[in-house]
Structure formats: C-alpha cells, structure tokens
Short mmCIF file of C-alpha atoms and ligand atoms in Angstrom, two decimals:
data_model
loop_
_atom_site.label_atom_id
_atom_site.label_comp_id
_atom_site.label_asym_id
_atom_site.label_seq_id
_atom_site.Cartn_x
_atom_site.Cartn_y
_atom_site.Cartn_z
CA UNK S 10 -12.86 -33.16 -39.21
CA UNK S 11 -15.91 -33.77 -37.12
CA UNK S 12 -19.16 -30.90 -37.19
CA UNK S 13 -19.25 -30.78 -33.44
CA UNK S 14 -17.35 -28.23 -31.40
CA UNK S 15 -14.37 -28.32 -30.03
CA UNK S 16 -13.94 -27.31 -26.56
CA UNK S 17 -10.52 -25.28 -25.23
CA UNK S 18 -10.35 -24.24 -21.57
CA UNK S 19 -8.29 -21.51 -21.43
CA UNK S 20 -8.83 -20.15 -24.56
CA UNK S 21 -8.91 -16.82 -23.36
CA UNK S 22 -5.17 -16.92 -23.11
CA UNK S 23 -1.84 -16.82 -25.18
CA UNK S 24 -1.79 -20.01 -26.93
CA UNK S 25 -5.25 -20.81 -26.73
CA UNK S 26 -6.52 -17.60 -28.24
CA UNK S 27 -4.23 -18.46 -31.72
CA UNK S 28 -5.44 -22.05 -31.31
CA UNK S 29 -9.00 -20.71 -31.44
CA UNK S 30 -7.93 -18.77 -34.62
CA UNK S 31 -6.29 -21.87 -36.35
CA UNK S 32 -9.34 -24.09 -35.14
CA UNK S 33 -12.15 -21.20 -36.81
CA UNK S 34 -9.95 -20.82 -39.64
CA UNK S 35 -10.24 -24.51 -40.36
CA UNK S 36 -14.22 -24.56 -40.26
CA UNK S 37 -14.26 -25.51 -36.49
CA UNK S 38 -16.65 -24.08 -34.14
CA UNK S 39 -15.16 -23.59 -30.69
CA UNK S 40 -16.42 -23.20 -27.25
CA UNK S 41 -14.00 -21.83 -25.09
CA UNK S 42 -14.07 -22.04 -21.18
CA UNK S 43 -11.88 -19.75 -19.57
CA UNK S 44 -12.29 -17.92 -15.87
CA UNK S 45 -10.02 -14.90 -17.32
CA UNK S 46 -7.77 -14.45 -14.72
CA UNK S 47 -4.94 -14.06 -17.05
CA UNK S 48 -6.60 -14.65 -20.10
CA UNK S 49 -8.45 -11.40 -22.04
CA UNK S 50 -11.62 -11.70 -24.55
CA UNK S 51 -10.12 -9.48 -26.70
CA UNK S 52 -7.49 -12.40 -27.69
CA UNK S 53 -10.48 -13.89 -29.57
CA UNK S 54 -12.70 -13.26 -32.00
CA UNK S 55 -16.11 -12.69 -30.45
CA UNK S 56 -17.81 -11.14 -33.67
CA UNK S 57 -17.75 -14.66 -34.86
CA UNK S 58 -20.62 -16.83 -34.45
CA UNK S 59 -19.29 -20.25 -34.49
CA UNK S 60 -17.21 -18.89 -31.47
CA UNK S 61 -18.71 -19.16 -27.90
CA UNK S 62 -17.03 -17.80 -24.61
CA UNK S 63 -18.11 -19.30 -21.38
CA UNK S 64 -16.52 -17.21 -18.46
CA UNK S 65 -15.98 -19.72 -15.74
CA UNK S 66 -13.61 -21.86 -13.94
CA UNK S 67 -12.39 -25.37 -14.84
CA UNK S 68 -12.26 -26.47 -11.35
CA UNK S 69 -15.76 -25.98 -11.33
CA UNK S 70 -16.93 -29.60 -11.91
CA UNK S 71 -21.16 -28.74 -13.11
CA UNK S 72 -19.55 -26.06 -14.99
CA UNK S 73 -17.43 -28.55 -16.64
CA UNK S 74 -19.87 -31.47 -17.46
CA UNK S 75 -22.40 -28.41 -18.57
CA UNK S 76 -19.63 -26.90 -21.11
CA UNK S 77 -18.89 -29.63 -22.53
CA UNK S 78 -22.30 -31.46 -23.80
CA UNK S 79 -22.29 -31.60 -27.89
CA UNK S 80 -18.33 -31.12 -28.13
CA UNK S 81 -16.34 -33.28 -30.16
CA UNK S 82 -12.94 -33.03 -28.42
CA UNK S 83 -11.15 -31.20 -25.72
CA UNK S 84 -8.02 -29.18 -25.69
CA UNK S 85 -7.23 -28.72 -22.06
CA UNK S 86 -4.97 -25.47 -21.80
CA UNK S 87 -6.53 -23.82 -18.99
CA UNK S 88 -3.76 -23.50 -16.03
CA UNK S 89 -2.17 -21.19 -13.74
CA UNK S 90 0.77 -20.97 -16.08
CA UNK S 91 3.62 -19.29 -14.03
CA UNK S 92 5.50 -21.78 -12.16
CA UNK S 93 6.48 -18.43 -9.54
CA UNK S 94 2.60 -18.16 -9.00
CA UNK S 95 2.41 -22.20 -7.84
CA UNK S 96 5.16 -21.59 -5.58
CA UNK S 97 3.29 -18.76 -4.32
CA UNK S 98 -0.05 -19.95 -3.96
CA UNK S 99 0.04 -23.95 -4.36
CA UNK S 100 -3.44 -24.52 -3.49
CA UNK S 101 -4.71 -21.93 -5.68
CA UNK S 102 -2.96 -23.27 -8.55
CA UNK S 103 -3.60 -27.15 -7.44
CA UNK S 104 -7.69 -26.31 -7.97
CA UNK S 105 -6.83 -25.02 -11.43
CA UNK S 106 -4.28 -26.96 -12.90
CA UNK S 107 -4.74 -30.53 -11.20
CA UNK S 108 -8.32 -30.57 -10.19
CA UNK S 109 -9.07 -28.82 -13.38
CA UNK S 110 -7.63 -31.88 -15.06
CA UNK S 111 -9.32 -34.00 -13.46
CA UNK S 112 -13.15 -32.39 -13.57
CA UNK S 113 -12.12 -32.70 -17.53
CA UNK S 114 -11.35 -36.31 -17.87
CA UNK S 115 -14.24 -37.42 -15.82
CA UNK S 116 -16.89 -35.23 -17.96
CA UNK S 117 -15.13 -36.73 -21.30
CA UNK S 118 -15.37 -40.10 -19.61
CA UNK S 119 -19.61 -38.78 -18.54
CA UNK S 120 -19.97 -37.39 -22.71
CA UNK S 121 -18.10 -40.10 -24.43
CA UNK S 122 -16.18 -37.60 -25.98
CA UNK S 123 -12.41 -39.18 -26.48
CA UNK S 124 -10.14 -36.98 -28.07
CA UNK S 125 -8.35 -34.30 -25.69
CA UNK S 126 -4.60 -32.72 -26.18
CA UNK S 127 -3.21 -31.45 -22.81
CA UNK S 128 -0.90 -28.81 -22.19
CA UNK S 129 2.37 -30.14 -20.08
CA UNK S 130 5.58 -28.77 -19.56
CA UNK S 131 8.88 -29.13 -19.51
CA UNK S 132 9.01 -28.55 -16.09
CA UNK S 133 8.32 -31.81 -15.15
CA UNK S 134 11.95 -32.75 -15.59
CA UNK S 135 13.10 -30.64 -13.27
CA UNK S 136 16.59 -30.21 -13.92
CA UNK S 137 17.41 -33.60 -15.04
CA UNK S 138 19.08 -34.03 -18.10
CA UNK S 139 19.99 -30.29 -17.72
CA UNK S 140 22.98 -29.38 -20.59
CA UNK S 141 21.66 -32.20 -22.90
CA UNK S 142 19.03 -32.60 -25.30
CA UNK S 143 16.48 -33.90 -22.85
CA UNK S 144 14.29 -36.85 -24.12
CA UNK S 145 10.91 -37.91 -22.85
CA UNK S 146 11.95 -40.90 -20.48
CA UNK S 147 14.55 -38.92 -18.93
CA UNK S 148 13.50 -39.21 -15.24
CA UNK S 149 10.84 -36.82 -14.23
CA UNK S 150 11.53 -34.48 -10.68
CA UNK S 151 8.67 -31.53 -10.55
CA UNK S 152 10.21 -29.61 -8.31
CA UNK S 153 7.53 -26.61 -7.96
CA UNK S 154 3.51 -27.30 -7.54
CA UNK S 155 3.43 -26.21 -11.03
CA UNK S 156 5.15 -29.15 -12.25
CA UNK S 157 3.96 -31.36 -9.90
CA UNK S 158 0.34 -30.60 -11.21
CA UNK S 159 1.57 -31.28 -14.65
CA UNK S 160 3.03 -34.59 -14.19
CA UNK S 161 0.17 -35.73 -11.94
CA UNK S 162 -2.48 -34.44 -14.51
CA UNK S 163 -0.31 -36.80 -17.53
CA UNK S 164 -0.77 -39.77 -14.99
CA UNK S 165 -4.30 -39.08 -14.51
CA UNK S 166 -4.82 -38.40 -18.56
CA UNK S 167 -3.45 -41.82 -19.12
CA UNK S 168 -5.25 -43.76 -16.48
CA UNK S 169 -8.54 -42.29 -18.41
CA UNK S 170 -6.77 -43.66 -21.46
CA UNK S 171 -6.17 -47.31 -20.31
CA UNK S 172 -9.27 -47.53 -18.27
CA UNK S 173 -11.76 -45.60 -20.16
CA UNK S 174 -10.54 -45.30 -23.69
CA UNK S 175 -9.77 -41.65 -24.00
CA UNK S 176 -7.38 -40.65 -26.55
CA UNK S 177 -4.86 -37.86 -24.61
CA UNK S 178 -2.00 -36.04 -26.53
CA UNK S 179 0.19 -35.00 -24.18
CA UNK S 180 2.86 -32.14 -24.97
CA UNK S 181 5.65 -30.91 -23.15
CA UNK S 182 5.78 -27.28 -24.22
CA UNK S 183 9.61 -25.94 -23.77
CA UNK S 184 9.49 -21.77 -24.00
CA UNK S 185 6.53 -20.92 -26.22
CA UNK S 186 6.54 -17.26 -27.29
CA UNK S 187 4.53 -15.28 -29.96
CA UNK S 188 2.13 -12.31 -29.86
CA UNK S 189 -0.24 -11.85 -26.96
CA UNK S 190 2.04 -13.78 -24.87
CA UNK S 191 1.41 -11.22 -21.73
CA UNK S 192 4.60 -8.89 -21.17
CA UNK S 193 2.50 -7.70 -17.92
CA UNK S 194 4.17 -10.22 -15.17
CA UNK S 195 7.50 -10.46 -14.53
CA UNK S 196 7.10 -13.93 -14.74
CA UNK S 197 5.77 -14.33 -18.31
CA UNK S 198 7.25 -15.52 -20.74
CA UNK S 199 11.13 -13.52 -21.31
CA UNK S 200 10.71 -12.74 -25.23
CA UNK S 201 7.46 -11.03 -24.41
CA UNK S 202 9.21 -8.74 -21.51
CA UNK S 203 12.30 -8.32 -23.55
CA UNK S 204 10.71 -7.31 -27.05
CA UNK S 205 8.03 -4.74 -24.91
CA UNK S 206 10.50 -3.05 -22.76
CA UNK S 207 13.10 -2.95 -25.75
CA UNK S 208 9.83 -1.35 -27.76
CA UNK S 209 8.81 1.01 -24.92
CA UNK S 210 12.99 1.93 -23.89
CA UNK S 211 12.52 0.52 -20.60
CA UNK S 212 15.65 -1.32 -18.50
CA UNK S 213 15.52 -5.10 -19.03
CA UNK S 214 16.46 -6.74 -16.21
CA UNK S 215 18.86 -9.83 -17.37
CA UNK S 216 18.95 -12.47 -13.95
CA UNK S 217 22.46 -14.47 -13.97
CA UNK S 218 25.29 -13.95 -16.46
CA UNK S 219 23.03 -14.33 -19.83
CA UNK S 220 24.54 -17.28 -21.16
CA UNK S 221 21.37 -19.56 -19.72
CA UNK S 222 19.92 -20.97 -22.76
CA UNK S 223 16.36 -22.28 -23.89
CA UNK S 224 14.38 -24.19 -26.49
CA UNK S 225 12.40 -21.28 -27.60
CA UNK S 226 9.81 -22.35 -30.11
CA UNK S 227 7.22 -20.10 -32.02
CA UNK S 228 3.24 -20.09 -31.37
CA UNK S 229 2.36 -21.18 -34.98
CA UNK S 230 4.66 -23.97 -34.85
CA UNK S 231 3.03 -25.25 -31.86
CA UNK S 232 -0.46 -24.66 -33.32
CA UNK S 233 0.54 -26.55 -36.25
CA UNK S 234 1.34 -29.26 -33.94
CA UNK S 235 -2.02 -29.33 -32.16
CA UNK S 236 -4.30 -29.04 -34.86
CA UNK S 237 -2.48 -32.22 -35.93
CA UNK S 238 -3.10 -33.90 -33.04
CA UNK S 239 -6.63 -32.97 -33.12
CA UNK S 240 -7.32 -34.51 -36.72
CA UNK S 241 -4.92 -37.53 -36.18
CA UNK S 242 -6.76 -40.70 -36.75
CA UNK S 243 -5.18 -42.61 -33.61
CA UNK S 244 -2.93 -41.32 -30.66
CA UNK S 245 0.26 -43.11 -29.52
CA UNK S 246 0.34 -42.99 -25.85
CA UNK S 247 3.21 -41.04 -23.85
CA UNK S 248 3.90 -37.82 -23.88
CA UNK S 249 5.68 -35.56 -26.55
CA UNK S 250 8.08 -32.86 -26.19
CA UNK S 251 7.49 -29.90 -27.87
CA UNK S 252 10.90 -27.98 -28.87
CA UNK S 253 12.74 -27.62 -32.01
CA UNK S 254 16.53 -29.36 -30.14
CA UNK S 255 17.96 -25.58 -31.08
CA UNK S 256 19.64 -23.74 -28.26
CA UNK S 257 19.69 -19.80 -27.90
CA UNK S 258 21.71 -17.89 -25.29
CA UNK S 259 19.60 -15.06 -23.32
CA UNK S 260 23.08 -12.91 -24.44
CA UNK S 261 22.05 -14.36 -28.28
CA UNK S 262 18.47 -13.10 -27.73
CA UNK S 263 19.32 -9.43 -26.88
CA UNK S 264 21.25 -9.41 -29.80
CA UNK S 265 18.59 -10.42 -31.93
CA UNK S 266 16.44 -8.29 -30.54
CA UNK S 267 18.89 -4.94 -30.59
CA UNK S 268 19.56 -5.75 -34.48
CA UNK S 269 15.77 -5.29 -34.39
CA UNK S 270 15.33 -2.19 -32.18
CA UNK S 271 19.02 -0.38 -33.48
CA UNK S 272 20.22 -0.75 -30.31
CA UNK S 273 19.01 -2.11 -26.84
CA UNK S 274 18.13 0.43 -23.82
CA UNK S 275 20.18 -0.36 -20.25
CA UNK S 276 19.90 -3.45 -19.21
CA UNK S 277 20.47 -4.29 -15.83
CA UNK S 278 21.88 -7.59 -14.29
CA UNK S 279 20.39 -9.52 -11.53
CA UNK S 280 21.66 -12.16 -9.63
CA UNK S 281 20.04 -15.18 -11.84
CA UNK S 282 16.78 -16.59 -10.32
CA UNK S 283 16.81 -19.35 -7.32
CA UNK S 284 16.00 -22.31 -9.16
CA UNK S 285 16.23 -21.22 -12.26
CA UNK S 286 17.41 -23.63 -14.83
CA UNK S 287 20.85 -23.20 -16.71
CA UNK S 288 20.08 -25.07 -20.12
CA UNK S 289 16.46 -26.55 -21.46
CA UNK S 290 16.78 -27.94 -24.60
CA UNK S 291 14.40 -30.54 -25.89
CA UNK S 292 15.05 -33.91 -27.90
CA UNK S 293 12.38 -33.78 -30.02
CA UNK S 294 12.85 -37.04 -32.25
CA UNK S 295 9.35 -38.24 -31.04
CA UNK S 296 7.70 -35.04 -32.12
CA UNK S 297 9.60 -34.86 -35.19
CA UNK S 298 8.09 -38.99 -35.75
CA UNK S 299 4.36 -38.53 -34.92
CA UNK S 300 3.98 -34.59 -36.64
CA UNK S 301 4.98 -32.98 -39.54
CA UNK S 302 6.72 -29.34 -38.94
CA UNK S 303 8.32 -28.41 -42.46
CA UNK S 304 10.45 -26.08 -41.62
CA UNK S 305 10.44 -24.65 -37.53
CA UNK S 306 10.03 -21.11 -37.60
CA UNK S 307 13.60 -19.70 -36.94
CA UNK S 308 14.14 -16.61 -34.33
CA UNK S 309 15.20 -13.68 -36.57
CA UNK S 310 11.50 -14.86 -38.57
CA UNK S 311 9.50 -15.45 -35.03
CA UNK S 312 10.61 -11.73 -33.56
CA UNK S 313 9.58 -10.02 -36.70
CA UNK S 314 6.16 -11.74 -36.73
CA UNK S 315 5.78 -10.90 -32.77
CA UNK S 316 6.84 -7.27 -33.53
CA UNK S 317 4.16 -7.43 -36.90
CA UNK S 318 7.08 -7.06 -38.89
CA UNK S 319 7.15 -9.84 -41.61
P1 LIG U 430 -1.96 -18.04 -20.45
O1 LIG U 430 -1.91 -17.59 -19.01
O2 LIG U 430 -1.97 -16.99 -21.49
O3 LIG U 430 -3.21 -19.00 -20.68
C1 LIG U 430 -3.85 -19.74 -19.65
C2 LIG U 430 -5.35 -19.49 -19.78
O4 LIG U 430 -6.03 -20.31 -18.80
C3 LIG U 430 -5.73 -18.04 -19.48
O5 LIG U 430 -6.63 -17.59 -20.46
C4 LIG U 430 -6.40 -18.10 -18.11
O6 LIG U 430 -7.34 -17.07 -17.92
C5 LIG U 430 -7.01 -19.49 -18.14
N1 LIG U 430 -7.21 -20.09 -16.81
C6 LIG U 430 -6.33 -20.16 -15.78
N2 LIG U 430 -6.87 -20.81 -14.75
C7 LIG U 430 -8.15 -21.15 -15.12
C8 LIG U 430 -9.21 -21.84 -14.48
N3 LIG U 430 -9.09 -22.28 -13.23
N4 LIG U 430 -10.37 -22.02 -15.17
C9 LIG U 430 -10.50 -21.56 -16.44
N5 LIG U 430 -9.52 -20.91 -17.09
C10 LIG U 430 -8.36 -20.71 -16.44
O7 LIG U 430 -0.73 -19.02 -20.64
P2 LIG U 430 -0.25 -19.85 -21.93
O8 LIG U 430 1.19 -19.58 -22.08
O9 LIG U 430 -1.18 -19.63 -23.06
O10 LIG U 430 -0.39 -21.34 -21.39
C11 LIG U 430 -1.35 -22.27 -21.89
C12 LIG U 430 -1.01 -23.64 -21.33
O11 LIG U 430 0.29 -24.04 -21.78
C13 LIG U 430 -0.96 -23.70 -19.80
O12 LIG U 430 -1.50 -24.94 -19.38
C14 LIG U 430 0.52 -23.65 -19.49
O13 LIG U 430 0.83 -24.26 -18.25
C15 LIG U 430 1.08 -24.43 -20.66
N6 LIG U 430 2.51 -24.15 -20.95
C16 LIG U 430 2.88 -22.96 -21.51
C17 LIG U 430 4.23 -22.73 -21.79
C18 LIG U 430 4.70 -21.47 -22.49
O14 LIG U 430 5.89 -21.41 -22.85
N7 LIG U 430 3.84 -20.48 -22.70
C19 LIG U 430 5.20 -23.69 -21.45
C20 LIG U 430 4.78 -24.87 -20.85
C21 LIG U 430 3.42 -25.10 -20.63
C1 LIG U 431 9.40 -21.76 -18.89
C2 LIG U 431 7.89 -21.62 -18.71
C3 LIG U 431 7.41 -22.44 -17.54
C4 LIG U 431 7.90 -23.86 -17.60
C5 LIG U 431 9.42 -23.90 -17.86
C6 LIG U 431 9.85 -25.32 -18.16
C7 LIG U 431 7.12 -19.43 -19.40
C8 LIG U 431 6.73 -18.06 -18.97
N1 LIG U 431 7.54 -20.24 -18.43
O1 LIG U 431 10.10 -21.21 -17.76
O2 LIG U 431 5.99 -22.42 -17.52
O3 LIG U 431 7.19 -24.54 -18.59
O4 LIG U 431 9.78 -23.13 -19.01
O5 LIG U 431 11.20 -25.48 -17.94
O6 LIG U 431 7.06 -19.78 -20.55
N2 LIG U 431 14.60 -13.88 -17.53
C9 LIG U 431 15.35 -12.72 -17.47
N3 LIG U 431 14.69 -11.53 -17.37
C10 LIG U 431 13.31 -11.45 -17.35
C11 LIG U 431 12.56 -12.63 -17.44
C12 LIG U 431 13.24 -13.85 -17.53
O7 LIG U 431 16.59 -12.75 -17.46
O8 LIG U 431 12.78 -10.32 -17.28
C13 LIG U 431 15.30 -15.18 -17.66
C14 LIG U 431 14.90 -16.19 -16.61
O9 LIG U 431 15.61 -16.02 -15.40
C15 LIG U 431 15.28 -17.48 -17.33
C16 LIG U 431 14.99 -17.17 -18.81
O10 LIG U 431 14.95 -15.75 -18.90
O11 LIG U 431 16.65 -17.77 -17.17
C17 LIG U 431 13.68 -17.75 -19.31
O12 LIG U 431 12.67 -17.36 -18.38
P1 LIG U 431 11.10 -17.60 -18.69
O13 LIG U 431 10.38 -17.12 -17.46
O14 LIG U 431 10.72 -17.04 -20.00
O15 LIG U 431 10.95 -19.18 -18.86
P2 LIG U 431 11.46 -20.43 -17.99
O16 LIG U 431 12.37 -21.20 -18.90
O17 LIG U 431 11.95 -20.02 -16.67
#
C-alpha cells in the first residue's frame, strides 16, 4: 500500500462513494474529483481529513493534470452512467465519459502515475452472446453512445498501457446495486426503484413480461474486487467481467423483495423497454482467476443490507 493518495473521479457517486469508504478504511487518503451532477457529498465522509473533494469536471483537462499531482493511482469511475441519458444527449455524455478518459490517461502518462482501474460495462456487448454466460472475447457491438464510450475508453486505456506503461484494470460491471444507488431516475439502477417504491407503497412499473433476467451483483463484492486490483502487484491486460454467472428473473426479484416488505403494492406492466436486453449473465472465470471473492454476496443477504436490515 503506497502513502500517496489515491485519486477517484466520480467519487461523489454510488460506487465510488463505498469505494472511498473501503479505500479510508484501509489507511488510504483519497482525493475525489467529481462535478456532482448525479453524485451527492453527503455519500462521503467529509469530516475526515485524509478525504478531499474537488467539485469539478473530468473533461476538464487543467482540472485533471491539477487533481492529480502527488496521487499514487487512479480509479476512473466518473461517467454519465445511464445508457437512456447517452442516447439522449450523446455529446454531453461523449465529453464525460470518453474525453474524460482520455484527459485521465494523458495526465497519468504527464505524473508518471501507472496504476488506474476503469469502470466498463457490460454494455459493450451489446446483445451478443445474449441467453448465455457471456465471456470477455465474445464480440463487442455498443449499440448506444454509452457503450460506445466504454469500449473506446478500454482501447484508449490499453494503448496508454502498451505505449506508455500504464497499468489499467478494466471491469465490465453487469447490474451493480447496493445502498445509495439513486432510486431518483427512472433509469437507475431497478433494485434501487423497486426496494424504494416497495418501501414508500408506490406502483412499480415492471416493462415486458418479468421473466428478463440479470447478473445482479452486490456493491461490497465489487469493492472487494477493486481494492484488489488496486494493491495487486502486476495487472494482466484485457478486460474483466464483473458478475457472479447467477441469473435472477425480474418476476424472482419482486418476490424477494415482497417476502421482505409482506407483500408488494400494484405493480403495473409496461410494454418492456426498446432495446432492452432479455438475459445478461456474465462468465466470470477470468474474474474468478485474477481475484479472490470467498463467498458472492447472495440476494436474500444483499436486499437486507440495502434495506439496513442484516
Ligand atoms: P453514479 O451516477 O452514482 O456515479 C457516477 C459519478 O460520476 C457521480 O458521482 C457523478 O456526479 C460523477 N460524474 C459524472 N460525470 C462527471 C464528469 N464529467 N466529471 C466529474 N464527475 C462526473 O453511477 P455508478 O453506478 O456509481 O457508476 C460508476 C461507474 O460505474 C460509471 O462509470 C458507470 O458507467 C459504471 N457502471 C455502473 C454500473 C452499475 O450497475 N451501477 C454498471 C456498469 C458500469
Ligand atoms: C445495466 C446498467 C447499464 C449497463 C447495462 C449493461 C444500471 C442502472 N444500468 O442496464 O449502465 O451497464 O446494465 O448491460 O445499472 N426495469 C423495470 N422497471 C423499472 C426499471 C427497470 O422493469 O422501473 C427493468 C428494465 O427494463 C430491465 C431491468 O429492469 O429489463 C434492469 O434494468 P436496469 O436499468 O436496472 O439495468 P440494465 O440491465 O438495463
């Protein structure tokens, strides 16, 4: 574990506000760099001193190089991360989640700072390899700006790597979900809708028949992951998928979450969403070779921790 900082854009935000926990807990200091447009300081910890919050904007290129002088590695979360919001406003979300990218690997490349873990998704498939467990070479098809942006920020991250020796972990987060994950947009993440409207008796809107299914993996089994990668004396090159290879049902979900509640209030059903996929489920025997994850987190455990019941 190295004295200097560690930088994480985006901080502010779901999974980088319990990465900032893990990281403190673990003796770290952290800078974060976040513009708060989804993210909130009260995710974090401001009280603490080894934690400093630098409102800004990653496509901001000084504002990058500045940030980042004394840190000793990156973790590069910041993003526009609702694929509806790329479709709505691509070059919005290109400035944040491609050039954003890029303004980081150049000021690693300026610092000589090596180590950074990036933030893909899943969506870079596209719907290839849809109904199976989907591996990392199956072929890649963004088929929104969002994932687009991804896959060109991974190319990017590993041109930096070959030509200029930076050392990127690459994920490919399936569906992430945990506590702060914002409920607010109806195109965050579905556990965080579901569990606050089932908490507040509001109608849940279900889009298609319910028997879509995802990879749904919990936030401290992800963190567990990254603070892995962050301490890891080498990185293999290529990205990683980050899922747990488990399937779950939307229909499967309600009923977890209605043993939970005692009962569910009306849901109503939607015609599903255009381009929504059917199944996402990840092949995670690379993940399961580089990390360590005991024992993945298992729904019935990951609701009751979101809902502060364990
Ligand atoms: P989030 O919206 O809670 O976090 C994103 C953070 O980035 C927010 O704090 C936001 O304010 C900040 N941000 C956005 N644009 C910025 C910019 N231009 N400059 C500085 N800060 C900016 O979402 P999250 O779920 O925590 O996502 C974190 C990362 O993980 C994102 O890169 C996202 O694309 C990726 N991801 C998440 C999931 C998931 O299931 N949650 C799945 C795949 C990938
Ligand atoms: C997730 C990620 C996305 C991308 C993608 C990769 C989130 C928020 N999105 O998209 O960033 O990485 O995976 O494939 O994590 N649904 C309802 N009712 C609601 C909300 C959602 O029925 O109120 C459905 C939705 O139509 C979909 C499923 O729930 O079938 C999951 O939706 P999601 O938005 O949580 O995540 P997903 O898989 O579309």
């Amino acid at each position: 574990m190295s004295d200097l900082p560690v930088l994480v854009t985006g901080g502010a935000g779901f999974i980088g506000s319990h990465l900032v926990d893990a990281l403190l807990a673990r003796g770290y200091s952290v800078r974060v760099l976040d513009n708060l447009s989804s993210g909130k300081p009260g995710n974090l910890p401001l009280g603490d001193p080894r934690l400093e919050l630098v409102e800004g904007d990653v496509a901001d290129v000084g504002l990058v190089r500045g940030v980042m002088v004394g840190c000793g590695a990156v973790v590069h979360l910041a993003a526009v991360a609702s694929v509806q919001a790329s479709v709505i406003d691509p070059v919005g979300t290109h400035r944040s989640n491609f050039i954003g990218t890029l303004n980081v690997c150049e000021a690693m490349r300026e610092h000589g700072i090596r180590r950074v873990l990036f933030a893909s998704s899943a969506a870079v498939y596209g719907n290839n390899g849809e109904g199976e467990a989907i591996d990392e070479d199956t072929p890649k098809t963004p088929l929104t700006p969002y994932a687009a942006d991804k896959l060109a920020s991974e190319h990017y991250l590993d041109f930096y790597r070959r030509q200029h020796g930076l050392e990127p972990a690459i994920f490919r987060f399936f569906n992430i979900y945990g506590p702060r994950q914002d409920p607010s947009s109806p195109y965050s993440g579905v556990i965080s809708i579901f569990t606050e409207r089932a908490a507040k008796r509001l109608p849940i809107t279900l889009f298609g028949d319910g028997e879509q299914t995802r990879d749904f993996v919990y936030i401290a089994d992800l963190i567990e992951v990254l603070l892995q990668a962050l301490e890891a004396p080498q990185v293999l090159p290529g990205a990683v998928n980050v899922g747990l290879n488990r399937s779950l049902s939307l229909n499967r979900l309600l009923e977890e979450i209605s043993a939970l509640f005692g009962g569910l209030p009306e849901v109503r059903r939607e015609a599903a969403r255009p381009g929504d996929i059917r199944h996402s489920r990840a092949d995670n025997r690379r993940l399961m070779e580089r990390y360590r994850l005991a024992e993945p987190t298992s729904m019935a455990a990951g609701l009751a921790c979101l809902l502060g019941r364990a």
